[in-house]
mmCIF file of C-alpha atoms and ligand atoms in Angstrom:
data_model
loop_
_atom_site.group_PDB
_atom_site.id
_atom_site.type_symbol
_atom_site.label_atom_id
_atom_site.label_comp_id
_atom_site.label_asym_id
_atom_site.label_seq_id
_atom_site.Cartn_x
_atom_site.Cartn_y
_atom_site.Cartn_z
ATOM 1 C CA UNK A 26 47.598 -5.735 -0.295
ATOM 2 C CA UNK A 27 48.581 -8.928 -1.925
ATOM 3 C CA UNK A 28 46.496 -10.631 -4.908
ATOM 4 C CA UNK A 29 45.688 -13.353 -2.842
ATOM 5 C CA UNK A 30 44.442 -11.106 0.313
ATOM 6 C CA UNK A 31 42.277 -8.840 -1.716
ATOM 7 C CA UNK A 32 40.454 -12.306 -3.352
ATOM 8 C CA UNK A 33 40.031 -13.478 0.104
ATOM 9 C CA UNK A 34 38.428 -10.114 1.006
ATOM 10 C CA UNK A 35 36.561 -10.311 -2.164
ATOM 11 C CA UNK A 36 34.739 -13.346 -1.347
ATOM 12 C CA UNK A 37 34.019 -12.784 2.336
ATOM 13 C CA UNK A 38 32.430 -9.508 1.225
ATOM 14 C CA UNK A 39 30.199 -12.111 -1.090
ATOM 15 C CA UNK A 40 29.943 -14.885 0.587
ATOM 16 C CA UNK A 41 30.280 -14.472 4.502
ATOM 17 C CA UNK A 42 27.343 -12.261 5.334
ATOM 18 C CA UNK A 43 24.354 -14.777 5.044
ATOM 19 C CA UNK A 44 22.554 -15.774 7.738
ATOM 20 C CA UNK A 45 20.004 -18.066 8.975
ATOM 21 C CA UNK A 46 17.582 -18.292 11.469
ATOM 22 C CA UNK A 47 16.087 -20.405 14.149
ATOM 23 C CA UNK A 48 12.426 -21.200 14.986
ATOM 24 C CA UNK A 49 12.982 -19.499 18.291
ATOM 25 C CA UNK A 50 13.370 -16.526 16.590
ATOM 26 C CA UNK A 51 9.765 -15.891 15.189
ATOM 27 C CA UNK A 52 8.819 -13.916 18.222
ATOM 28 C CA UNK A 53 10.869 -10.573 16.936
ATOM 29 C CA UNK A 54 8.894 -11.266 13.394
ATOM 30 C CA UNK A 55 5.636 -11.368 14.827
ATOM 31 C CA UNK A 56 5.086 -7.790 15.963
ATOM 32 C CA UNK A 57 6.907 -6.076 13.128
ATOM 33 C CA UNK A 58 4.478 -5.395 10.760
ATOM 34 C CA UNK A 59 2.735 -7.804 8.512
ATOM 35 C CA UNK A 60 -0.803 -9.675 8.256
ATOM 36 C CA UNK A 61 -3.498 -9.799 6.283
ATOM 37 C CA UNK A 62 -3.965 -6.490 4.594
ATOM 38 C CA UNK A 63 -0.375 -5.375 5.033
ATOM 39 C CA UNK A 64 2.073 -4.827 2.401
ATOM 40 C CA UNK A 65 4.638 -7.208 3.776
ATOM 41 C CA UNK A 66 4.909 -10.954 4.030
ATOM 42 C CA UNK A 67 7.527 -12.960 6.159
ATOM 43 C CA UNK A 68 9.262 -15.816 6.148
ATOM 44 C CA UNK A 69 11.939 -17.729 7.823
ATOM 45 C CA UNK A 70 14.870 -20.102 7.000
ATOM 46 C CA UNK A 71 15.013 -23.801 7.530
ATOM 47 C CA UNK A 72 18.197 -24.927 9.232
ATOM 48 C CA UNK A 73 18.728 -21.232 10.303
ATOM 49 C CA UNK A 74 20.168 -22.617 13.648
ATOM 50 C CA UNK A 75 22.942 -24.341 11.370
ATOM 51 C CA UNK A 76 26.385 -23.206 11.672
ATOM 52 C CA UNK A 77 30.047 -24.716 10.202
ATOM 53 C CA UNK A 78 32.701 -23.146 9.260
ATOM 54 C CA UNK A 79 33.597 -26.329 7.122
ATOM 55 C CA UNK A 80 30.587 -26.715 5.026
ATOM 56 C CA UNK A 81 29.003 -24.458 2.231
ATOM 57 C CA UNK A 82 25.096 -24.224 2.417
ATOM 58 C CA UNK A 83 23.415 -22.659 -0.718
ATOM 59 C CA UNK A 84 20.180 -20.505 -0.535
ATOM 60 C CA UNK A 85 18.062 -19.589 -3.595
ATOM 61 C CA UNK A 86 14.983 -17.797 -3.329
ATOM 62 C CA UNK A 87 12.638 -16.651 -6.168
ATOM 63 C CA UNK A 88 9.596 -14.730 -6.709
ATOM 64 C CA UNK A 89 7.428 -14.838 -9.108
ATOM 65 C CA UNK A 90 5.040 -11.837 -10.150
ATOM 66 C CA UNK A 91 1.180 -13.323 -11.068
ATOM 67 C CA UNK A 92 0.521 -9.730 -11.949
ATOM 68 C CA UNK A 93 1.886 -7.208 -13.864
ATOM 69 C CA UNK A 94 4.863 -4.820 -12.878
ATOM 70 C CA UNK A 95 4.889 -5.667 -9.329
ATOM 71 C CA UNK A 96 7.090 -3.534 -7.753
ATOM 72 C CA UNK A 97 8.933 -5.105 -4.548
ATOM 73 C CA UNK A 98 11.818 -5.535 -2.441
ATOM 74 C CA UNK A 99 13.290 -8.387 -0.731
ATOM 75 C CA UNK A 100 14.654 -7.992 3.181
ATOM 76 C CA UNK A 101 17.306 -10.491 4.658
ATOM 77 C CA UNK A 102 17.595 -9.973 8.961
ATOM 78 C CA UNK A 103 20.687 -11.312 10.991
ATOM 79 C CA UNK A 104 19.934 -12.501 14.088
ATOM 80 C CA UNK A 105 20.110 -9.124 15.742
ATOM 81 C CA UNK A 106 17.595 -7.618 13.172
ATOM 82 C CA UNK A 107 20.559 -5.773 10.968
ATOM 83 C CA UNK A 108 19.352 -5.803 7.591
ATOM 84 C CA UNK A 109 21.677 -7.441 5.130
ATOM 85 C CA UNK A 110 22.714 -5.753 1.804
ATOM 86 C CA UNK A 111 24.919 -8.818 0.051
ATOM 87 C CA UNK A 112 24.249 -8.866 -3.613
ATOM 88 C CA UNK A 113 23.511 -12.519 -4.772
ATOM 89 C CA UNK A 114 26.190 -14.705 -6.805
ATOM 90 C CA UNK A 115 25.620 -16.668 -9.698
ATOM 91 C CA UNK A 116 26.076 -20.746 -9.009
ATOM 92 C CA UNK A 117 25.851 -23.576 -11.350
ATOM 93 C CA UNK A 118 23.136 -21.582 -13.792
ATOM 94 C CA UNK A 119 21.407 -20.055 -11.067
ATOM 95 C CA UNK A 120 21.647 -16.540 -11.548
ATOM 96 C CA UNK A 121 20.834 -14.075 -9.346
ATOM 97 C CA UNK A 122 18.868 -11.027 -10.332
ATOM 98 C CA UNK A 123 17.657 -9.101 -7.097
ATOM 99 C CA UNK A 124 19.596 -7.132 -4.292
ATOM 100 C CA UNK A 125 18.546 -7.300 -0.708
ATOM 101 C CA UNK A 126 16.939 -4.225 0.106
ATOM 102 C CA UNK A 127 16.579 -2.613 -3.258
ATOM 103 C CA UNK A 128 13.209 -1.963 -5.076
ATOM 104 C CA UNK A 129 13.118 -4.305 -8.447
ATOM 105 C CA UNK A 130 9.781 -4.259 -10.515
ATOM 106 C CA UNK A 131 8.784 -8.179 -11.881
ATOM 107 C CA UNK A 132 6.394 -8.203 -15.186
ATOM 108 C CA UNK A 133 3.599 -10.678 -15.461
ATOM 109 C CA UNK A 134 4.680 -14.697 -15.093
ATOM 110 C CA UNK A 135 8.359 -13.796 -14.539
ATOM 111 C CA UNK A 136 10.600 -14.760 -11.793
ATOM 112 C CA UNK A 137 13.489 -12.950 -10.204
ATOM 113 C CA UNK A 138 15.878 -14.888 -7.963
ATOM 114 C CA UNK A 139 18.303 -14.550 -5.014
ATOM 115 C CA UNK A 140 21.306 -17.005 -4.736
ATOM 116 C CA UNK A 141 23.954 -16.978 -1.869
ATOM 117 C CA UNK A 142 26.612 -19.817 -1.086
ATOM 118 C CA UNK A 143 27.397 -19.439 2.611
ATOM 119 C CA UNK A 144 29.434 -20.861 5.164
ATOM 120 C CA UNK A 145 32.460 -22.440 4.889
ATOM 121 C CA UNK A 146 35.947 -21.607 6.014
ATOM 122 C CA UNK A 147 34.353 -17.966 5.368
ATOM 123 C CA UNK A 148 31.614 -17.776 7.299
ATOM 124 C CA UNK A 149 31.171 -15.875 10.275
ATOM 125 C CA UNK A 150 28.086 -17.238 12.191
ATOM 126 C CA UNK A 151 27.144 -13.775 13.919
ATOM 127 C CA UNK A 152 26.238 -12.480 9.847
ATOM 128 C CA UNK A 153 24.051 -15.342 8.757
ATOM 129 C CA UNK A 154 20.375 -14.917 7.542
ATOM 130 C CA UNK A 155 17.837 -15.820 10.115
ATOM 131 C CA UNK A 156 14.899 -14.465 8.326
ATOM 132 C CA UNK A 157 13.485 -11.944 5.241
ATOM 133 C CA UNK A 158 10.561 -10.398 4.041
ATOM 134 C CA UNK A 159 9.219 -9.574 1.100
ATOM 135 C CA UNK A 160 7.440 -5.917 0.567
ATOM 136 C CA UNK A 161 5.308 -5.618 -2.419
ATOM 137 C CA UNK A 162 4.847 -1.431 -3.243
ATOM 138 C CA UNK A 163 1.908 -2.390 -5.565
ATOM 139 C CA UNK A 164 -1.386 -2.520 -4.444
ATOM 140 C CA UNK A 165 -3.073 -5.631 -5.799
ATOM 141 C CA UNK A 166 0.065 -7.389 -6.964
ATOM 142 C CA UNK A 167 0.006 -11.002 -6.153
ATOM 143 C CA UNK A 168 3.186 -12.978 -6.202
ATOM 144 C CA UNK A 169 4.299 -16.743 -5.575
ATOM 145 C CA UNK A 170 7.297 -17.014 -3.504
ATOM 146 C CA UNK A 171 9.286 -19.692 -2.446
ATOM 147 C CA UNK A 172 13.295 -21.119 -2.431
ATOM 148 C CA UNK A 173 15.712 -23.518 -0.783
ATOM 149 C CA UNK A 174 18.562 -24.297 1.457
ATOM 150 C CA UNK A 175 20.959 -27.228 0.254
ATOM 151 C CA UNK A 176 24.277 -28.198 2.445
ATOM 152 C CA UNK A 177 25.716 -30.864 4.137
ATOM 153 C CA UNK A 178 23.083 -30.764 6.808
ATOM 154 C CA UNK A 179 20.576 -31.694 4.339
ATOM 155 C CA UNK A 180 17.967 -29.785 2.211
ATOM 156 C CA UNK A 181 14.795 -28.000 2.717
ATOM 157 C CA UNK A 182 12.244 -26.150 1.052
ATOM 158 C CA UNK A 183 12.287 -22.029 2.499
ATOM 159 C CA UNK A 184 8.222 -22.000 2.681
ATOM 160 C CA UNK A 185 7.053 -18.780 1.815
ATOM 161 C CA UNK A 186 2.365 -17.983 2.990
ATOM 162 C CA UNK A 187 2.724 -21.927 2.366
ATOM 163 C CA UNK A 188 3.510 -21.780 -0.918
ATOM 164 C CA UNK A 189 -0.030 -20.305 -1.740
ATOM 165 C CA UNK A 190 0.005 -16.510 -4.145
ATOM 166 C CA UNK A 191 0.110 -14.063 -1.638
ATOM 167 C CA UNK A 192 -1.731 -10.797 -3.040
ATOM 168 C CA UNK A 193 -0.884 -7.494 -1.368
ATOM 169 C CA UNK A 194 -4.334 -6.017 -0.187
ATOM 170 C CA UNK A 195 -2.685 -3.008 1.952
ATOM 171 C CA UNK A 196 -3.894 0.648 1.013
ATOM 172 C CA UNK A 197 -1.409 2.641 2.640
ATOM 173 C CA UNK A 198 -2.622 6.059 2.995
ATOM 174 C CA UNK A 199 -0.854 8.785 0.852
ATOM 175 C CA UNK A 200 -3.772 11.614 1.510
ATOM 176 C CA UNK A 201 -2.978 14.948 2.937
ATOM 177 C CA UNK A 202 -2.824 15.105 6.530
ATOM 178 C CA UNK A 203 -4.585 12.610 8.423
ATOM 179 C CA UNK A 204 -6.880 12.269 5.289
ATOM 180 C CA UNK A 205 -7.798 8.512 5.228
ATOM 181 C CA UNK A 206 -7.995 8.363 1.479
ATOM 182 C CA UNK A 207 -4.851 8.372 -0.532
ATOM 183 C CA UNK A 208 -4.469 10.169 -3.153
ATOM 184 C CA UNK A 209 -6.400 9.140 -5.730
ATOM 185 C CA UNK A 210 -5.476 8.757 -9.638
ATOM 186 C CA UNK A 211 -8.757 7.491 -11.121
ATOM 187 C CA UNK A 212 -11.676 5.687 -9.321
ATOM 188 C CA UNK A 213 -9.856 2.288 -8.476
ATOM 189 C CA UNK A 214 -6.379 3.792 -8.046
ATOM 190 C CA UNK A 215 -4.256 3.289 -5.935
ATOM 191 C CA UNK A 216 -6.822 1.550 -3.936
ATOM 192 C CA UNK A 217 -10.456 1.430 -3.004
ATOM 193 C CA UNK A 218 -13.370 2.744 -5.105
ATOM 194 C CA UNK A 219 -14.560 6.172 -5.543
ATOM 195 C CA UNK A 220 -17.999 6.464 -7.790
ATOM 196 C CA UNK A 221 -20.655 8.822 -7.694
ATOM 197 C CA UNK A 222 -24.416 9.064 -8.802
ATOM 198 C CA UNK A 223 -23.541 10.684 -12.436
ATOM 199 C CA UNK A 224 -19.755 12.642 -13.713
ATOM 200 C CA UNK A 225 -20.492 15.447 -16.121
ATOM 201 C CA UNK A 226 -17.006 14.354 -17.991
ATOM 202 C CA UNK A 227 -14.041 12.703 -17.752
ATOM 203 C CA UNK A 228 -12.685 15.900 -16.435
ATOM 204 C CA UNK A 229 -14.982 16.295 -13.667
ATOM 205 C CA UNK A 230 -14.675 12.069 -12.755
ATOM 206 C CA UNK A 231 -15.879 11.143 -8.888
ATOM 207 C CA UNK A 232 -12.040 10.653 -8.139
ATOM 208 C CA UNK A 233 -11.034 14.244 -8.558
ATOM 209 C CA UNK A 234 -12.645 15.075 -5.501
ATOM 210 C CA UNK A 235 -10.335 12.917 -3.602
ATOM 211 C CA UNK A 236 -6.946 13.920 -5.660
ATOM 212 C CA UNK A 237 -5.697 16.451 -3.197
ATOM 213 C CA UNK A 238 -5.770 18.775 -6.061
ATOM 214 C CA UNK A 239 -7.808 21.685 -5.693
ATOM 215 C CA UNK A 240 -8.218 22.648 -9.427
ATOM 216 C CA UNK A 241 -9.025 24.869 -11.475
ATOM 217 C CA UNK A 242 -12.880 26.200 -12.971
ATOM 218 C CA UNK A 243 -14.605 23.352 -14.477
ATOM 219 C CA UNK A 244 -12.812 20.429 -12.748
ATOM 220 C CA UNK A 245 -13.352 18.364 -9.856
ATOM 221 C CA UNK A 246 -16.933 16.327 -9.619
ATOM 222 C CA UNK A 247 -19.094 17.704 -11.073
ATOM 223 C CA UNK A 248 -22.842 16.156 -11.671
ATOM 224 C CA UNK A 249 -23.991 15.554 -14.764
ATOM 225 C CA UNK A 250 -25.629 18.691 -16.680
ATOM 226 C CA UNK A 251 -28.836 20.166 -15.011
ATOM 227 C CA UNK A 252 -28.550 17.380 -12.030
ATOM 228 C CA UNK A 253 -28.144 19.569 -8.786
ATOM 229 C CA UNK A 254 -28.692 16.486 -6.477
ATOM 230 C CA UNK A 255 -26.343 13.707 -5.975
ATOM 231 C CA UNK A 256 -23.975 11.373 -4.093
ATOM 232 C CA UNK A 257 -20.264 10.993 -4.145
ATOM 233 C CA UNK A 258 -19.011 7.644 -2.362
ATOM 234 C CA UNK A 259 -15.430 6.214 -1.802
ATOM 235 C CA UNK A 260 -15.198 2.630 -0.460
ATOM 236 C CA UNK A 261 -12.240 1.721 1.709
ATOM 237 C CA UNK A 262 -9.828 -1.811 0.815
ATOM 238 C CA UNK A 263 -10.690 -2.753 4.290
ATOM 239 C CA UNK A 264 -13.201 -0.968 6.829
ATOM 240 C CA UNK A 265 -11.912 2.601 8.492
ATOM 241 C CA UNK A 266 -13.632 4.247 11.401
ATOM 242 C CA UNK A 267 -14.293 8.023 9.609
ATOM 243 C CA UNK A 268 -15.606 11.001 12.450
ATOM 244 C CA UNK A 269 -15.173 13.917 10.295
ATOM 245 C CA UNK A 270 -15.074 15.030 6.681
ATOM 246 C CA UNK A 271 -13.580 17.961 5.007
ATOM 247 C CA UNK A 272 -15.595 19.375 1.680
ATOM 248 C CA UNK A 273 -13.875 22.584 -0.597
ATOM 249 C CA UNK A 274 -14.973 23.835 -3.820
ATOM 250 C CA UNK A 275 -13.815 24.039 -6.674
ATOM 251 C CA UNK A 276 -10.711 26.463 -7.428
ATOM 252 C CA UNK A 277 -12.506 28.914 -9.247
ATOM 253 C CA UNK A 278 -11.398 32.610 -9.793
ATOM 254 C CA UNK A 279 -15.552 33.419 -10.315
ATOM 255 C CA UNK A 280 -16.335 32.886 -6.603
ATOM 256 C CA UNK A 281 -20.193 33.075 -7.583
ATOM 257 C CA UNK A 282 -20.244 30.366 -9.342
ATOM 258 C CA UNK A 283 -18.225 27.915 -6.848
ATOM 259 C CA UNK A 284 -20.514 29.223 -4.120
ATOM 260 C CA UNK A 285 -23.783 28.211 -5.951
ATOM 261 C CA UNK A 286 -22.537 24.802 -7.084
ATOM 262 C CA UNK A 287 -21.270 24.104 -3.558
ATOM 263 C CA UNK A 288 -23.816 21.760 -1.841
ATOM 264 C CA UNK A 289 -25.844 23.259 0.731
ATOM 265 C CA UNK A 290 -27.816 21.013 2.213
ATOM 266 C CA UNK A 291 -26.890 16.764 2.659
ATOM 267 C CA UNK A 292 -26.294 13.904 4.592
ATOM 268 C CA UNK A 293 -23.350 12.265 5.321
ATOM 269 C CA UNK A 294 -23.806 8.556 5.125
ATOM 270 C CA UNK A 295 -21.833 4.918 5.974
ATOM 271 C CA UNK A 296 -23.272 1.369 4.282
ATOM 272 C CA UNK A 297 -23.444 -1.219 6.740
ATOM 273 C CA UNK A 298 -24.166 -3.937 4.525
ATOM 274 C CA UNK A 299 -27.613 -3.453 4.332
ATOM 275 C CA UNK A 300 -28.537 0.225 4.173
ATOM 276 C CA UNK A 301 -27.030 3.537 3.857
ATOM 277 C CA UNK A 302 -26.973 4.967 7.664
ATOM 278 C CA UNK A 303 -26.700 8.474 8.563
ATOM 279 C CA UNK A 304 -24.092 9.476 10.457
ATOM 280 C CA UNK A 305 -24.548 13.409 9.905
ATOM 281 C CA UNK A 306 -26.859 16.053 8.367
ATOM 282 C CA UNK A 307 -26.674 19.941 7.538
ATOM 283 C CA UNK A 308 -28.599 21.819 6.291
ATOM 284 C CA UNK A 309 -28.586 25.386 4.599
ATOM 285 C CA UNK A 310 -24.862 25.741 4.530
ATOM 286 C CA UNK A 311 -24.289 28.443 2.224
ATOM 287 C CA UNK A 312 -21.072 30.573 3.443
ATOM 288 C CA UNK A 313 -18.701 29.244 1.572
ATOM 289 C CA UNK A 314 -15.657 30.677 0.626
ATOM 290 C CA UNK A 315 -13.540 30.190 -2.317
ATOM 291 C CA UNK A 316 -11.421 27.064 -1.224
ATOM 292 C CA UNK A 317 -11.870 27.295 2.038
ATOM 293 C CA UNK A 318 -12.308 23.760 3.349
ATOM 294 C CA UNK A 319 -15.114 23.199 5.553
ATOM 295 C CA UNK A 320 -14.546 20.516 8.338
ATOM 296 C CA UNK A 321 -17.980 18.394 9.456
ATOM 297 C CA UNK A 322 -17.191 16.229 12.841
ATOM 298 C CA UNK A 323 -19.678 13.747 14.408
ATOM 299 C CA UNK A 324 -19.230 10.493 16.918
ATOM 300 C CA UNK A 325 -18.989 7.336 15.433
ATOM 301 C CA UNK A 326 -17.062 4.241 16.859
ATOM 302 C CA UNK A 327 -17.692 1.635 14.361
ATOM 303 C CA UNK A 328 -15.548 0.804 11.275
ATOM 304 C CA UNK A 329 -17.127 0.672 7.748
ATOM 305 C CA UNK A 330 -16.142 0.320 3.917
ATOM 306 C CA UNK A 331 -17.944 2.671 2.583
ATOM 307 C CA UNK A 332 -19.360 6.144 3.147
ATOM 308 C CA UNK A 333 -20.942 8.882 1.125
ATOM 309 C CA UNK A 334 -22.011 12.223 0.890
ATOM 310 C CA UNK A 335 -25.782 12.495 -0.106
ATOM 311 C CA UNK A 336 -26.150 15.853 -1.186
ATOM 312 C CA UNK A 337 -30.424 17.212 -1.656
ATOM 313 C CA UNK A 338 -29.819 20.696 -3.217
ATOM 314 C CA UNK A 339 -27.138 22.812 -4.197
ATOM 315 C CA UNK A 340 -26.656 26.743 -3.670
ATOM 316 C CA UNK A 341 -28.456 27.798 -6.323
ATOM 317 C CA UNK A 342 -26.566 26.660 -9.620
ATOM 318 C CA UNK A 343 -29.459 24.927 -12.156
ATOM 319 C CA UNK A 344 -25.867 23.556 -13.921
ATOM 320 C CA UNK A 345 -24.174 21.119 -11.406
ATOM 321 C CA UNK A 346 -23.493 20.299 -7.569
ATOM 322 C CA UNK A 347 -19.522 20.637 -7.459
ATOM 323 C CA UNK A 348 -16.658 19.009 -4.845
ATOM 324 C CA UNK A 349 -13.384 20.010 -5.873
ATOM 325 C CA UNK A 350 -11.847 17.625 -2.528
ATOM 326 C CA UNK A 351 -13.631 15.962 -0.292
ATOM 327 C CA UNK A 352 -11.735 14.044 2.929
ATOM 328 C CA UNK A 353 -12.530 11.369 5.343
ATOM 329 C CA UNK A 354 -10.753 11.710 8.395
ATOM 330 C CA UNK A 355 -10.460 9.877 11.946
ATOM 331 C CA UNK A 356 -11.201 12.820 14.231
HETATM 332 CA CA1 LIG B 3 -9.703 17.647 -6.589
#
């Protein structure tokens, strides 16, 4: 392979697999995933229906993070939906920082960008770009997002949630199972709220009932010291319809103690933005067995934020009322 055939290869491979896309083309966006509380914005490409194999268009795009460590990827589509992989090229002092399709993480009030020249006597029209996406992977990152198209066609500004910060709000669960909770790694982490009426330590924190750890004697939530009475609460990012709940001790080799911290008797509880309701209620439940998990079911067809456990007396411990996980499930 000559010099001069391997350079040509060289910058098809760069520069000959951008696309654009046209308006019409929106449809196949809108029922891919996306929206309010998703993880995933979209966008499309002005002049996406432009096509010359004698002209060079330029594309930048850039993204900047508004919080810290945002960890995201950026998607380009042909007009079939293939996902392209090109790696950017630097132009005129632009230069480009992220790959299509691969995860980069942006600190606080910086800004990665994409570059591509396209089109031109290299450009095949069947590989341009007709529309991306960005996916944020952190929870409560909010980015600003935006770029351009520049050829002989004319100019135009790529218009990314209108220019506005877009803030991922998605909670995608992580939990065990069909659990509806992911797994959490303090109270706010990765998403929604856990809290409870008093922790006995840092060890024994609300969230370590909904860890999908089952640990050892002395952790999970415990109640503060002499306190056998108590509620443990986790608040959704956006409202979930919950019709069961799963509740297991703590992990602990001295099955007397587990048993007699377990709760016996409570209600099971969702806020509806005025007052606690109760959604189920037992009473004397006192067979438990060392981390067995115990499954509660009960009907309920409407969606809340948050819901507790509301727990009246233990099994006989004077010390603490103890969840090592607790679950909140759709059936
Ligand atoms: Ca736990």
């Amino acid at each position: 392979m000559s010099k001069l055939v391997r350079c040509l290869l060289s910058f098809v491979i760069l520069f000959g697999t951008v696309v654009f896309l046209s308006k019409d083309q929106s449809f196949a966006v809108a029922s891919l995933d996306g929206g309010e509380n998703s993880n995933t914005i979209y966008f499309t490409i002005p002049l996406n229906s432009f096509c010359s194999k004698s002209q060079v268009m330029d594309l930048s795009l850039n993204v900047t993070s508004l919080t810290n460590n945002a960890e995201l990827s950026i998607h380009l589509f042909k007009k079939n939906g293939d996902e392209i992989n090109t790696q950017g090229t630097s132009y005129d002092g632009i230069e480009s920082e992220i790959i299509p399709g691969a995860p980069t993480t942006v600190k606080k009030d910086t800004t990665v960008v994409y570059h591509l020249a396209y089109g031109g006597m290299y450009q095949n029209c069947s590989e341009r770009v007709y529309y991306g996406k960005i996916v944020s992977n952190t929870t409560g990152s909010s980015i600003l997002a935006g770029g351009w198209v520049d050829g002989a066609k004319g100019n135009a500004t790529i218009l990314i949630n209108n220019g506005e910060p877009w803030t991922n709000k998605s909670c995608i669960s992580s939990g065990e199972g069909n659990d509806l909770v992911p797994t959490m790694t303090s109270n706010f982490a990765p998403c929604g709220q856990v809290s409870a009426s008093t922790e006995f330590s840092s060890l024994n924190a609300a969230w370590t009932a909904f860890n999908d750890t089952i640990e050892s004697s002395g952790r999970g939530w415990h109640t503060e010291k002499n306190i056998t009475s108590g509620w443990l609460e986790y608040a959704f990012h956006s409202p979930q319809v919950v019709r069961a709940y799963t509740l297991q001790t703590q992990n602990s080799p001295n099955n007397t103690v587990s048993v007699a911290r377990a709760p016996k008797t409570w209600t099971f509880e969702a806020w509806n933005g005025q007052e606690w309701i109760v959604l189920d209620s037992q009473n004397n439940i006192t067979n438990w067995v060392y981390s067995e998990s115990k499954k509660f079911s009960f009907t309920n067809e409407k969606a809340y934020s948050k819901y507790r456990i509301n727990i009246t007396a233990n099994n006989g411990s004077v010390e603490h009322i103890v969840i090592g996980e607790m679950q909140l499930l759709p059936n």
